[in-house]
Amino acid sequence: MAGLPERLTRAAATSLLAGALGGAALLAGEMLAAKARRYAKPTMGLALRTSMGPAGAPPLRLVLLGDSAAVGVGVEWLADTVGGQLARLVADGTPETGPRHVLLSSVGVAGSRSMDLATQVARALLGARPDVAVILIGSHDATSLRDPEEAAGHLGQAVRRLRSAGVQVVVGTCPDLGAMRSMAPPLRQLAGLLGRRMARAQARAVTEAGGSVVDLGAETGAVFRADAGTLCYDGFHPSADGYRVWAHALFPAVAKATMTGV
C-alpha cells in the first residue's frame, strides 16, 4: 500500500498530460479549420465617403478608423455598414442635438491591428479636420495573440494624436469573440477570453488618452450570441443586422461627442 500514492500521482499526471495533449491537438485542429474557412472580403465597389442628412443642417465630419468593421466587411451596401447606420442616426439627431448634415468617411483597412492605427490617423487628419472619430479595433490583435497592453498602447497613442488635433474620439472596444460562429468550442471560448482581456486593456488606455469608451462585448455580445443573423455567411464578420446593433450601441457616445466642446 505504500506505493499507492505514488502510483496514483503518476496515473493522475499521465491523465493530465494526455488531456493537455489532447486539448492542444483539438485546439490546433480547430485553429486550422478556422483559418481554412472562406471569409468575407471588402467589397471593391463599396464607397467609403458619402453625406447624409439635410443639406441646411449643421455639418459634422465623422471618420471611422480600424479594421474590417470600419469598412463594413460582410455587407455590400454602405447603408448597411456600421458607419452608414451610425451616420444615419447622427443625421436624424436627438432632441438635444437636432439633425446634422453628416460627412462620412473611413480610413479603416480590413485586417488591421492597433499598430496600424498610426498610418490611419495620419490619413484621417489630411485635409479638413474631422469632428468625431470612431475607432473599431482589437479583433485581430486578440486572435493573433498580441499582448493586450502593447496593443492598447498603440490605440492610446492614436487617441492622443486625434485629441491633440481637436477631434472627439469614441472607441468601440474588441467585440465578443466568443459569439463568433466561425470557431468551434473550445476555441470559441478561448477567443472570447482573449477578446475580453483585450477590451479591458483598451478601455484603460482610451480613458487615459481622453477618449470615450463603448464596451461592444458587454453591450452587444448577448445579442450576437443569441441571434446567428447578426453575423454574415462567414460566421465572423457582422451582417447588416449586426452592424445595426453596433451602431445603436455606439450612438449615445457619438451623439454626446457631437455636443462636447474641444
Tab-separated table of C-alpha atoms in Angstrom:
chain	number	residue	atom	x	y	z
A	1	MET	CA	0.000	0.000	0.000
A	2	ALA	CA	2.999	2.288	0.484
A	3	GLY	CA	3.341	2.690	-3.297
A	4	LEU	CA	-0.315	3.562	-3.913
A	5	PRO	CA	0.045	7.354	-3.537
A	6	GLU	CA	2.964	7.310	-5.948
A	7	ARG	CA	1.016	5.189	-8.449
A	8	LEU	CA	-1.996	7.455	-8.153
A	9	THR	CA	0.193	10.520	-8.607
A	10	ARG	CA	1.792	9.010	-11.705
A	11	ALA	CA	-1.593	7.989	-13.079
A	12	ALA	CA	-3.027	11.428	-12.432
A	13	ALA	CA	-0.039	13.091	-14.043
A	14	THR	CA	-0.313	10.792	-17.050
A	15	SER	CA	-4.030	11.556	-17.380
A	16	LEU	CA	-3.446	15.292	-17.093
A	17	LEU	CA	-0.680	15.134	-19.709
A	18	ALA	CA	-2.863	13.118	-22.052
A	19	GLY	CA	-5.723	15.531	-21.507
A	20	ALA	CA	-3.468	18.515	-22.116
A	21	LEU	CA	-2.035	16.978	-25.280
A	22	GLY	CA	-5.492	16.017	-26.469
A	23	GLY	CA	-6.793	19.508	-25.744
A	24	ALA	CA	-3.860	21.077	-27.534
A	25	ALA	CA	-4.412	18.828	-30.542
A	26	LEU	CA	-8.102	19.729	-30.574
A	27	LEU	CA	-7.343	23.460	-30.413
A	28	ALA	CA	-4.714	23.110	-33.140
A	29	GLY	CA	-7.193	21.318	-35.374
A	30	GLU	CA	-9.860	23.949	-34.755
A	31	MET	CA	-7.376	26.741	-35.496
A	32	LEU	CA	-6.534	25.141	-38.835
A	33	ALA	CA	-10.229	24.739	-39.623
A	34	ALA	CA	-10.894	28.369	-38.713
A	35	LYS	CA	-8.050	29.578	-40.916
A	36	ALA	CA	-9.303	27.458	-43.821
A	37	ARG	CA	-12.789	28.972	-43.762
A	38	ARG	CA	-13.910	31.282	-46.553
A	39	TYR	CA	-14.180	34.745	-45.038
A	40	ALA	CA	-15.905	37.804	-46.420
A	41	LYS	CA	-13.728	40.290	-48.290
A	42	PRO	CA	-14.024	44.073	-48.628
A	43	THR	CA	-16.484	44.941	-51.374
A	44	MET	CA	-14.398	46.695	-54.012
A	45	GLY	CA	-17.305	48.835	-55.177
A	46	LEU	CA	-18.217	49.996	-51.676
A	47	ALA	CA	-17.952	53.780	-51.431
A	48	LEU	CA	-16.214	54.916	-48.261
A	49	ARG	CA	-17.265	58.546	-48.481
A	50	THR	CA	-20.775	59.962	-48.505
A	51	SER	CA	-23.039	62.512	-46.870
A	52	MET	CA	-26.354	62.138	-45.058
A	53	GLY	CA	-28.911	64.460	-43.562
A	54	PRO	CA	-30.459	67.822	-44.504
A	55	ALA	CA	-28.111	69.971	-46.562
A	56	GLY	CA	-29.005	73.012	-44.462
A	57	ALA	CA	-28.296	71.324	-41.122
A	58	PRO	CA	-25.039	71.989	-39.213
A	59	PRO	CA	-22.264	69.905	-40.794
A	60	LEU	CA	-20.470	67.153	-38.900
A	61	ARG	CA	-17.411	65.341	-40.193
A	62	LEU	CA	-17.421	61.719	-38.997
A	63	VAL	CA	-14.495	59.419	-39.767
A	64	LEU	CA	-14.066	55.725	-38.991
A	65	LEU	CA	-10.719	54.097	-38.284
A	66	GLY	CA	-9.802	50.497	-37.535
A	67	ASP	CA	-10.177	47.053	-39.047
A	68	SER	CA	-12.785	45.354	-41.233
A	69	ALA	CA	-15.601	46.780	-39.097
A	70	ALA	CA	-14.612	50.293	-40.141
A	71	VAL	CA	-15.106	49.450	-43.826
A	72	GLY	CA	-18.142	47.191	-43.452
A	73	VAL	CA	-16.749	43.830	-44.488
A	74	GLY	CA	-19.657	41.386	-44.614
A	75	VAL	CA	-22.193	43.658	-46.316
A	76	GLU	CA	-22.490	45.053	-49.837
A	77	TRP	CA	-24.119	48.447	-49.311
A	78	LEU	CA	-22.753	51.459	-47.498
A	79	ALA	CA	-26.098	51.994	-45.772
A	80	ASP	CA	-25.684	48.583	-44.096
A	81	THR	CA	-22.208	49.253	-42.650
A	82	VAL	CA	-21.775	50.373	-39.084
A	83	GLY	CA	-20.564	53.729	-40.423
A	84	GLY	CA	-23.567	54.179	-42.682
A	85	GLN	CA	-26.057	53.222	-39.993
A	86	LEU	CA	-24.318	55.365	-37.385
A	87	ALA	CA	-24.224	58.330	-39.763
A	88	ARG	CA	-27.957	57.991	-40.352
A	89	LEU	CA	-28.633	58.035	-36.607
A	90	VAL	CA	-26.455	61.126	-36.183
A	91	ALA	CA	-28.080	62.822	-39.173
A	92	ASP	CA	-31.570	62.220	-37.753
A	93	GLY	CA	-30.347	63.632	-34.449
A	94	THR	CA	-31.863	63.738	-30.994
A	95	PRO	CA	-33.920	66.435	-29.223
A	96	GLU	CA	-30.625	67.656	-27.767
A	97	THR	CA	-28.519	67.623	-30.935
A	98	GLY	CA	-31.079	68.222	-33.684
A	99	PRO	CA	-30.461	66.981	-37.244
A	100	ARG	CA	-26.968	67.165	-38.700
A	101	HIS	CA	-25.505	67.048	-42.191
A	102	VAL	CA	-23.040	64.201	-41.722
A	103	LEU	CA	-19.967	63.933	-43.937
A	104	LEU	CA	-18.926	60.314	-43.515
A	105	SER	CA	-15.587	58.792	-44.469
A	106	SER	CA	-13.463	55.825	-43.469
A	107	VAL	CA	-9.721	55.242	-43.438
A	108	GLY	CA	-10.006	51.770	-41.945
A	109	VAL	CA	-8.300	48.770	-43.533
A	110	ALA	CA	-9.524	45.183	-43.230
A	111	GLY	CA	-7.171	43.040	-41.184
A	112	SER	CA	-5.635	45.984	-39.335
A	113	ARG	CA	-4.183	45.711	-35.852
A	114	SER	CA	-3.711	48.506	-33.350
A	115	MET	CA	-0.136	49.088	-34.502
A	116	ASP	CA	-1.554	50.101	-37.909
A	117	LEU	CA	-3.569	52.989	-36.480
A	118	ALA	CA	-0.719	55.495	-36.737
A	119	THR	CA	-0.962	55.480	-40.535
A	120	GLN	CA	-4.751	55.701	-40.404
A	121	VAL	CA	-4.630	58.680	-38.042
A	122	ALA	CA	-2.300	60.478	-40.435
A	123	ARG	CA	-4.752	59.853	-43.282
A	124	ALA	CA	-7.725	60.937	-41.194
A	125	LEU	CA	-6.065	64.269	-40.396
A	126	LEU	CA	-5.304	65.108	-44.026
A	127	GLY	CA	-7.469	67.932	-45.318
A	128	ALA	CA	-10.456	69.122	-43.317
A	129	ARG	CA	-10.297	68.079	-39.663
A	130	PRO	CA	-12.901	65.512	-38.573
A	131	ASP	CA	-15.218	66.486	-35.747
A	132	VAL	CA	-15.658	62.951	-34.412
A	133	ALA	CA	-13.578	59.824	-34.978
A	134	VAL	CA	-14.881	56.332	-34.230
A	135	ILE	CA	-12.247	53.623	-33.841
A	136	LEU	CA	-13.151	49.932	-34.128
A	137	ILE	CA	-10.148	47.705	-33.499
A	138	GLY	CA	-8.959	44.752	-31.459
A	139	SER	CA	-10.312	41.552	-33.005
A	140	HIS	CA	-7.172	40.812	-34.989
A	141	ASP	CA	-4.930	41.835	-32.093
A	142	ALA	CA	-6.701	39.306	-29.885
A	143	THR	CA	-6.879	36.433	-32.366
A	144	SER	CA	-3.210	36.866	-33.328
A	145	LEU	CA	-2.269	36.651	-29.623
A	146	ARG	CA	-0.882	40.185	-29.385
A	147	ASP	CA	-0.048	41.375	-25.900
A	148	PRO	CA	-3.137	43.310	-24.747
A	149	GLU	CA	-1.140	46.061	-23.063
A	150	GLU	CA	1.083	46.574	-26.101
A	151	ALA	CA	-1.881	46.687	-28.477
A	152	ALA	CA	-3.739	49.036	-26.143
A	153	GLY	CA	-0.681	51.267	-26.030
A	154	HIS	CA	-0.823	51.763	-29.802
A	155	LEU	CA	-4.536	52.519	-29.522
A	156	GLY	CA	-3.920	55.049	-26.762
A	157	GLN	CA	-1.319	56.816	-28.889
A	158	ALA	CA	-3.799	57.069	-31.762
A	159	VAL	CA	-6.452	58.551	-29.466
A	160	ARG	CA	-3.970	61.111	-28.091
A	161	ARG	CA	-2.969	62.234	-31.571
A	162	LEU	CA	-6.572	62.722	-32.604
A	163	ARG	CA	-7.479	64.520	-29.381
A	164	SER	CA	-4.487	66.832	-29.694
A	165	ALA	CA	-5.739	67.721	-33.178
A	166	GLY	CA	-9.113	68.718	-31.708
A	167	VAL	CA	-11.043	65.571	-32.689
A	168	GLN	CA	-13.537	63.920	-30.339
A	169	VAL	CA	-12.845	60.174	-30.196
A	170	VAL	CA	-15.158	57.233	-29.496
A	171	VAL	CA	-13.646	53.753	-29.357
A	172	GLY	CA	-15.650	50.561	-29.693
A	173	THR	CA	-13.500	48.010	-27.883
A	174	CYS	CA	-12.904	44.441	-29.029
A	175	PRO	CA	-16.299	42.757	-29.547
A	176	ASP	CA	-17.379	39.458	-28.005
A	177	LEU	CA	-15.271	36.980	-29.960
A	178	GLY	CA	-16.989	34.157	-28.096
A	179	ALA	CA	-20.057	34.889	-30.217
A	180	MET	CA	-18.236	34.244	-33.494
A	181	ARG	CA	-19.544	31.064	-35.122
A	182	SER	CA	-16.531	30.660	-37.404
A	183	MET	CA	-14.828	28.918	-34.470
A	184	ALA	CA	-15.977	25.774	-32.688
A	185	PRO	CA	-15.738	25.173	-28.931
A	186	PRO	CA	-13.407	25.215	-27.071
A	187	LEU	CA	-11.555	27.584	-29.431
A	188	ARG	CA	-14.566	29.903	-29.356
A	189	GLN	CA	-14.428	30.137	-25.562
A	190	LEU	CA	-10.680	30.825	-25.698
A	191	ALA	CA	-11.244	33.572	-28.262
A	192	GLY	CA	-13.901	35.084	-26.015
A	193	LEU	CA	-11.456	35.160	-23.108
A	194	LEU	CA	-8.743	36.781	-25.239
A	195	GLY	CA	-11.237	39.348	-26.528
A	196	ARG	CA	-12.320	40.329	-23.017
A	197	ARG	CA	-8.710	40.769	-21.922
A	198	MET	CA	-8.073	42.967	-24.954
A	199	ALA	CA	-11.198	45.047	-24.304
A	200	ARG	CA	-10.223	45.719	-20.690
A	201	ALA	CA	-6.743	46.895	-21.679
A	202	GLN	CA	-8.210	49.048	-24.446
A	203	ALA	CA	-10.703	50.708	-22.104
A	204	ARG	CA	-7.947	51.755	-19.707
A	205	ALA	CA	-5.740	53.135	-22.473
A	206	VAL	CA	-8.538	55.053	-24.187
A	207	THR	CA	-9.793	56.618	-20.964
A	208	GLU	CA	-6.280	57.740	-20.043
A	209	ALA	CA	-5.855	59.247	-23.522
A	210	GLY	CA	-9.045	61.300	-23.271
A	211	GLY	CA	-11.343	59.229	-25.471
A	212	SER	CA	-14.788	57.758	-24.834
A	213	VAL	CA	-15.203	54.008	-24.492
A	214	VAL	CA	-18.047	51.790	-25.682
A	215	ASP	CA	-17.652	48.188	-24.496
A	216	LEU	CA	-19.078	46.402	-27.520
A	217	GLY	CA	-18.597	42.986	-25.958
A	218	ALA	CA	-20.546	43.845	-22.819
A	219	GLU	CA	-23.253	45.853	-24.590
A	220	THR	CA	-23.885	43.693	-27.641
A	221	GLY	CA	-22.341	40.276	-27.012
A	222	ALA	CA	-25.547	38.718	-25.695
A	223	VAL	CA	-27.405	39.728	-28.869
A	224	PHE	CA	-24.721	38.231	-31.112
A	225	ARG	CA	-24.683	35.006	-29.098
A	226	ALA	CA	-28.472	34.653	-29.264
A	227	ASP	CA	-29.012	35.609	-32.905
A	228	ALA	CA	-26.962	33.964	-35.648
A	229	GLY	CA	-28.395	36.509	-38.086
A	230	THR	CA	-26.145	39.202	-36.615
A	231	LEU	CA	-23.246	37.581	-38.482
A	232	CYS	CA	-22.749	37.287	-42.237
A	233	TYR	CA	-22.212	33.982	-44.032
A	234	ASP	CA	-18.644	33.544	-42.736
A	235	GLY	CA	-19.685	33.487	-39.082
A	236	PHE	CA	-17.075	36.095	-38.181
A	237	HIS	CA	-17.955	39.479	-39.677
A	238	PRO	CA	-21.240	41.174	-38.754
A	239	SER	CA	-24.218	41.225	-41.083
A	240	ALA	CA	-26.332	44.327	-41.683
A	241	ASP	CA	-28.277	43.419	-38.528
A	242	GLY	CA	-25.054	43.010	-36.567
A	243	TYR	CA	-23.698	46.363	-37.709
A	244	ARG	CA	-27.043	47.921	-36.759
A	245	VAL	CA	-26.660	46.554	-33.223
A	246	TRP	CA	-23.161	48.061	-33.018
A	247	ALA	CA	-24.312	51.391	-34.435
A	248	HIS	CA	-27.035	51.725	-31.809
A	249	ALA	CA	-24.537	50.842	-29.070
A	250	LEU	CA	-22.097	53.488	-30.320
A	251	PHE	CA	-24.663	56.200	-30.996
A	252	PRO	CA	-25.138	57.604	-27.455
A	253	ALA	CA	-21.393	58.214	-27.072
A	254	VAL	CA	-21.116	59.663	-30.572
A	255	ALA	CA	-24.132	61.933	-30.018
A	256	LYS	CA	-22.554	63.164	-26.786
A	257	ALA	CA	-19.267	63.754	-28.602
A	258	THR	CA	-21.029	65.971	-31.163
A	259	MET	CA	-22.122	68.251	-28.339
A	260	THR	CA	-18.806	68.299	-26.466
A	261	GLY	CA	-16.584	71.290	-26.876
A	262	VAL	CA	-12.952	70.622	-27.675
